[in-house]
Coordinates of N, CA and C in Angstrom, one line a residue:
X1 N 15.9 108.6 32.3 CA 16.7 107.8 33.2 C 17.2 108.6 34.3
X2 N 16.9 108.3 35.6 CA 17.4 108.8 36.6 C 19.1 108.7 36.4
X3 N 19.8 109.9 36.9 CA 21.3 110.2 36.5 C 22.3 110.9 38.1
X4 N 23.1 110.3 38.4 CA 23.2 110.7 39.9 C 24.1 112.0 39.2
X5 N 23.9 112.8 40.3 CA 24.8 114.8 40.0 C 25.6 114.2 40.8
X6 N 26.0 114.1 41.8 CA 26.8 114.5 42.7 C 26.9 112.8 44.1
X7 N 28.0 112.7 44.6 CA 27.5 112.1 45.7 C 29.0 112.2 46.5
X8 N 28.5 111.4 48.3 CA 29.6 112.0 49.5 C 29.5 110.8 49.8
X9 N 31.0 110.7 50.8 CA 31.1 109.4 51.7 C 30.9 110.1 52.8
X10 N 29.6 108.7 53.6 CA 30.0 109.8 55.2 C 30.2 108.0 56.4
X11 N 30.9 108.9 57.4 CA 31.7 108.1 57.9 C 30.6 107.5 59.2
X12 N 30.5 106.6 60.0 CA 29.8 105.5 61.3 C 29.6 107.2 61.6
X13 N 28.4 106.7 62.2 CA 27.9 108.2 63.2 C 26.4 108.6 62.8
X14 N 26.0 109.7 63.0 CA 24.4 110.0 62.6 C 24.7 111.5 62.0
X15 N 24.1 111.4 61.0 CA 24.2 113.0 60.1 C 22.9 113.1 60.1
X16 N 22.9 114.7 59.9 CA 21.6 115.0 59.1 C 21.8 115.4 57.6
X17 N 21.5 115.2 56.2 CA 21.5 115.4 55.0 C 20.7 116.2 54.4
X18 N 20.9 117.0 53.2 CA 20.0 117.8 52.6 C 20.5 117.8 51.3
X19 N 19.8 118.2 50.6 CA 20.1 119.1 48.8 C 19.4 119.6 48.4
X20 N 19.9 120.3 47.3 CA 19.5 121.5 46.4 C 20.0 120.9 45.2
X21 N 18.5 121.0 43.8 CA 19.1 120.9 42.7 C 18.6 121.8 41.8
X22 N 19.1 122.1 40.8 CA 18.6 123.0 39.7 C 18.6 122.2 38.3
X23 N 17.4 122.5 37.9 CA 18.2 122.5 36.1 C 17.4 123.2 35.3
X24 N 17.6 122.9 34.2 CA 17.7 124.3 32.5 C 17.1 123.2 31.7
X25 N 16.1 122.9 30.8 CA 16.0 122.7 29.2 C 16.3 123.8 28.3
X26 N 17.6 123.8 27.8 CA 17.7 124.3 27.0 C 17.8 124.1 25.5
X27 N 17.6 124.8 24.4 CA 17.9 124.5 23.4 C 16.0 123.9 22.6
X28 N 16.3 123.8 21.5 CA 15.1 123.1 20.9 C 14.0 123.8 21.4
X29 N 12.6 123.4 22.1 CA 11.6 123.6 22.6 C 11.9 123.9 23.9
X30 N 12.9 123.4 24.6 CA 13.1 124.1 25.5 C 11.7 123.7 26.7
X31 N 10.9 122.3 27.0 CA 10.5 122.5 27.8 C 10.7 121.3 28.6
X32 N 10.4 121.7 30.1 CA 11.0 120.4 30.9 C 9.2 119.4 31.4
X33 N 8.7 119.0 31.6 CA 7.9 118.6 32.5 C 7.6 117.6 33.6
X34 N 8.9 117.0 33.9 CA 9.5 116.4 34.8 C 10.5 116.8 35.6
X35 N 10.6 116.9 36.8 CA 11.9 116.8 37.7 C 11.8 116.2 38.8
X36 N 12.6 115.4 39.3 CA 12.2 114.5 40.6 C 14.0 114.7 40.6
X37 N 14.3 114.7 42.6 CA 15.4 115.1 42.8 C 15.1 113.9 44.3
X38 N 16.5 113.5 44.2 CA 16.4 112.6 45.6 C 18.0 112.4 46.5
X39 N 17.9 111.9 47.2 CA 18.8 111.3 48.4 C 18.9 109.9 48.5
X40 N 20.0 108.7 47.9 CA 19.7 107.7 48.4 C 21.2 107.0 48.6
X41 N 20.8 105.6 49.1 CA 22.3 105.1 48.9 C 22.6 104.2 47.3
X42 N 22.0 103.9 46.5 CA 22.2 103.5 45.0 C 22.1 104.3 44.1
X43 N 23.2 104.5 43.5 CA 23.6 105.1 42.8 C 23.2 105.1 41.5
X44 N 22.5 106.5 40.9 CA 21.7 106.2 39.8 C 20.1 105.8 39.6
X45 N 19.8 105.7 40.8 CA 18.7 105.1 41.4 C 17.6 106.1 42.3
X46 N 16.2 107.0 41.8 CA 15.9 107.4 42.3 C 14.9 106.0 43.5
X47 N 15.0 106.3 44.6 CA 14.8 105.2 45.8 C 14.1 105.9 47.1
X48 N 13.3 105.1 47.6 CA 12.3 105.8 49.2 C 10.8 105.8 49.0
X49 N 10.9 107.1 49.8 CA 9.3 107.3 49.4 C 9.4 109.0 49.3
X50 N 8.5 108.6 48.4 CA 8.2 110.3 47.7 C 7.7 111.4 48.7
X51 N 8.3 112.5 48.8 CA 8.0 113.4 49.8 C 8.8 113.1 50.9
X52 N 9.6 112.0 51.3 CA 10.3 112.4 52.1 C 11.7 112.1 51.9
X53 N 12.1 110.9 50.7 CA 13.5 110.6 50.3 C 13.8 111.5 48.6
X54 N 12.7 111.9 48.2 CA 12.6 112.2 46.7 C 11.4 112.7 46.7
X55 N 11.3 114.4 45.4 CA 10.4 115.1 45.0 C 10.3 115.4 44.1
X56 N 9.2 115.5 43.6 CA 9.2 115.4 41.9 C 8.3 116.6 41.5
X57 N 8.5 117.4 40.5 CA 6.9 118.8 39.9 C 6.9 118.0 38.7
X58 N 5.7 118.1 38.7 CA 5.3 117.9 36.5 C 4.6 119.0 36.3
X59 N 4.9 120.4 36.1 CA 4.9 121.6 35.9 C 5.1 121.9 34.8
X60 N 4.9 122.0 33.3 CA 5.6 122.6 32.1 C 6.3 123.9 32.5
X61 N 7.6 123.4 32.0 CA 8.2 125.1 32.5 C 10.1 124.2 31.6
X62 N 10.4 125.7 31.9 CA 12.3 125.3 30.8 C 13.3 125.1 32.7
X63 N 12.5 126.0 33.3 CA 13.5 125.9 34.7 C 13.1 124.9 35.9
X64 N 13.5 124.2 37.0 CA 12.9 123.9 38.1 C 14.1 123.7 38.7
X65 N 13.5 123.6 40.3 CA 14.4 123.5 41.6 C 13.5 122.4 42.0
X66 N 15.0 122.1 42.9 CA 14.1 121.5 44.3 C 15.1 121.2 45.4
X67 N 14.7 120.5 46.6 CA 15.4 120.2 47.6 C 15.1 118.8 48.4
X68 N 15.9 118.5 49.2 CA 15.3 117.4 50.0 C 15.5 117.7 51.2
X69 N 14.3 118.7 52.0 CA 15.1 118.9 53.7 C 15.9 117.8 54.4
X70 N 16.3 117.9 55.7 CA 16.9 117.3 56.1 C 16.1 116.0 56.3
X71 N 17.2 114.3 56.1 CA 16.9 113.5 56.5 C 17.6 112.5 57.4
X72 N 17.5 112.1 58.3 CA 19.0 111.7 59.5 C 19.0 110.3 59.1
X73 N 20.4 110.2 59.4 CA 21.0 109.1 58.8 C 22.4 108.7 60.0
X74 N 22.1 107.2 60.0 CA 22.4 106.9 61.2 C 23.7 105.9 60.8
X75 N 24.1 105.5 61.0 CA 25.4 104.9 59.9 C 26.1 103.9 60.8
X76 N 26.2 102.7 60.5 CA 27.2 101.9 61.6 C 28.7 101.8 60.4
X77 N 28.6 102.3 59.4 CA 29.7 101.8 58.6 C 29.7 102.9 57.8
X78 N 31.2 103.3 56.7 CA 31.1 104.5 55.7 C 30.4 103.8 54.8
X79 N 29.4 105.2 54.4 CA 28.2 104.9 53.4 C 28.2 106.1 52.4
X80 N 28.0 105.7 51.2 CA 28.0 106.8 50.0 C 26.3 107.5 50.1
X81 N 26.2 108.7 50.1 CA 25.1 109.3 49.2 C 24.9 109.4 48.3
X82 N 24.0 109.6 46.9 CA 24.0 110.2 45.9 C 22.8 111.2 46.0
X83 N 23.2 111.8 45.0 CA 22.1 112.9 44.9 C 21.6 113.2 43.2
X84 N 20.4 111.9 42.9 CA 20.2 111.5 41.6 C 18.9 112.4 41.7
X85 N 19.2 112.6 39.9 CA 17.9 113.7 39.4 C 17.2 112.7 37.9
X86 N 16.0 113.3 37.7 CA 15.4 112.5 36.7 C 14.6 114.1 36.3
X87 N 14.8 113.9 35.0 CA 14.1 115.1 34.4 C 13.6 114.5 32.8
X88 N 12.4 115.4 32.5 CA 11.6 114.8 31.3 C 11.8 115.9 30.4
X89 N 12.4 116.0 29.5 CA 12.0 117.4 28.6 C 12.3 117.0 27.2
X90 N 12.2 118.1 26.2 CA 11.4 118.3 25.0 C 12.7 119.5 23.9
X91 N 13.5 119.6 25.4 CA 14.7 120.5 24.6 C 16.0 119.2 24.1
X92 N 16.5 120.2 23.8 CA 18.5 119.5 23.4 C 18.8 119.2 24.5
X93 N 19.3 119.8 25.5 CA 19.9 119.5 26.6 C 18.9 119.9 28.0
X94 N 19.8 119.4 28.8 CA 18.8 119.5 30.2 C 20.0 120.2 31.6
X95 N 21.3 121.0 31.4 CA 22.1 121.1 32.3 C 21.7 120.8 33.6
X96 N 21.9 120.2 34.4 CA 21.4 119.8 35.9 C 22.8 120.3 36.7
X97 N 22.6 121.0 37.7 CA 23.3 120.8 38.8 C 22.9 121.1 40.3
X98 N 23.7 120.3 41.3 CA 23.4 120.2 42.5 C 24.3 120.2 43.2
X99 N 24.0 120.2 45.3 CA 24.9 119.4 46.1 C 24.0 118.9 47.0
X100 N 24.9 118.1 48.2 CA 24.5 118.0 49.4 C 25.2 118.4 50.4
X101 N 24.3 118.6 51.4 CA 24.9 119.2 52.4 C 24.7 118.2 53.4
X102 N 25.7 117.9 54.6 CA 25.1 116.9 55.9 C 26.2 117.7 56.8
X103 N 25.6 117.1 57.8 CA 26.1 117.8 59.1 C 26.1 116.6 60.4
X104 N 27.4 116.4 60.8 CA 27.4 115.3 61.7 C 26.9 115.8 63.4
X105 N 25.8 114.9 63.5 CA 24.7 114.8 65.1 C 25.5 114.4 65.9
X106 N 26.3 112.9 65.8 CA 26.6 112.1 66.5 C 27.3 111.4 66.4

């Protein structure tokens, strides 16, 4: 189930946005083979199009990253981000953490 880490209010204006996420399978088997990390406005909800709102590895591995470079966002009203992660693994737990970062254009 996609699970939002983190999310920002940003105010009328044009930003540019980014994130970084991490996580761990730990415990048990300890293996992850999913991660998909995204930027959207619904919460809990990975949403867009892949490769440029959301990225996903299906890699077997216990560790992965990822990021979403910058995407501009143009805003007539205050609008929430989230920054939801979806991970598949095989361990006890899956620790995830992230942020975002934006930067006001306009």
């Amino acid at each position: 189930v996609a699970k939002t880490i983190t999310s920002i209010s940003l105010t009328a204006g044009i930003w540019d946005i980014s994130s970084l996420c991490a996580a761990e399978a730990t415990g048990g088997a300890a293996v992850m083979t999913t991660h998909a990390s995204g930027i959207g406005t619904v919460d809990n909800t990975l949403s867009g199009t892949l490769g440029i709102d959301y990225f996903q590895s299906n890699v077997q591995d216990s560790t992965k990253s990822s990021c979403v470079p910058q995407i501009r966002a143009t805003l007539t009203a205050t609008t929430t981000y989230y920054l939801v992660v979806y991970n598949t693994y095989t361990s006890t737990t899956c620790p995830t953490n992230g942020r975002i970062t934006e930067t006001r254009v306009g």
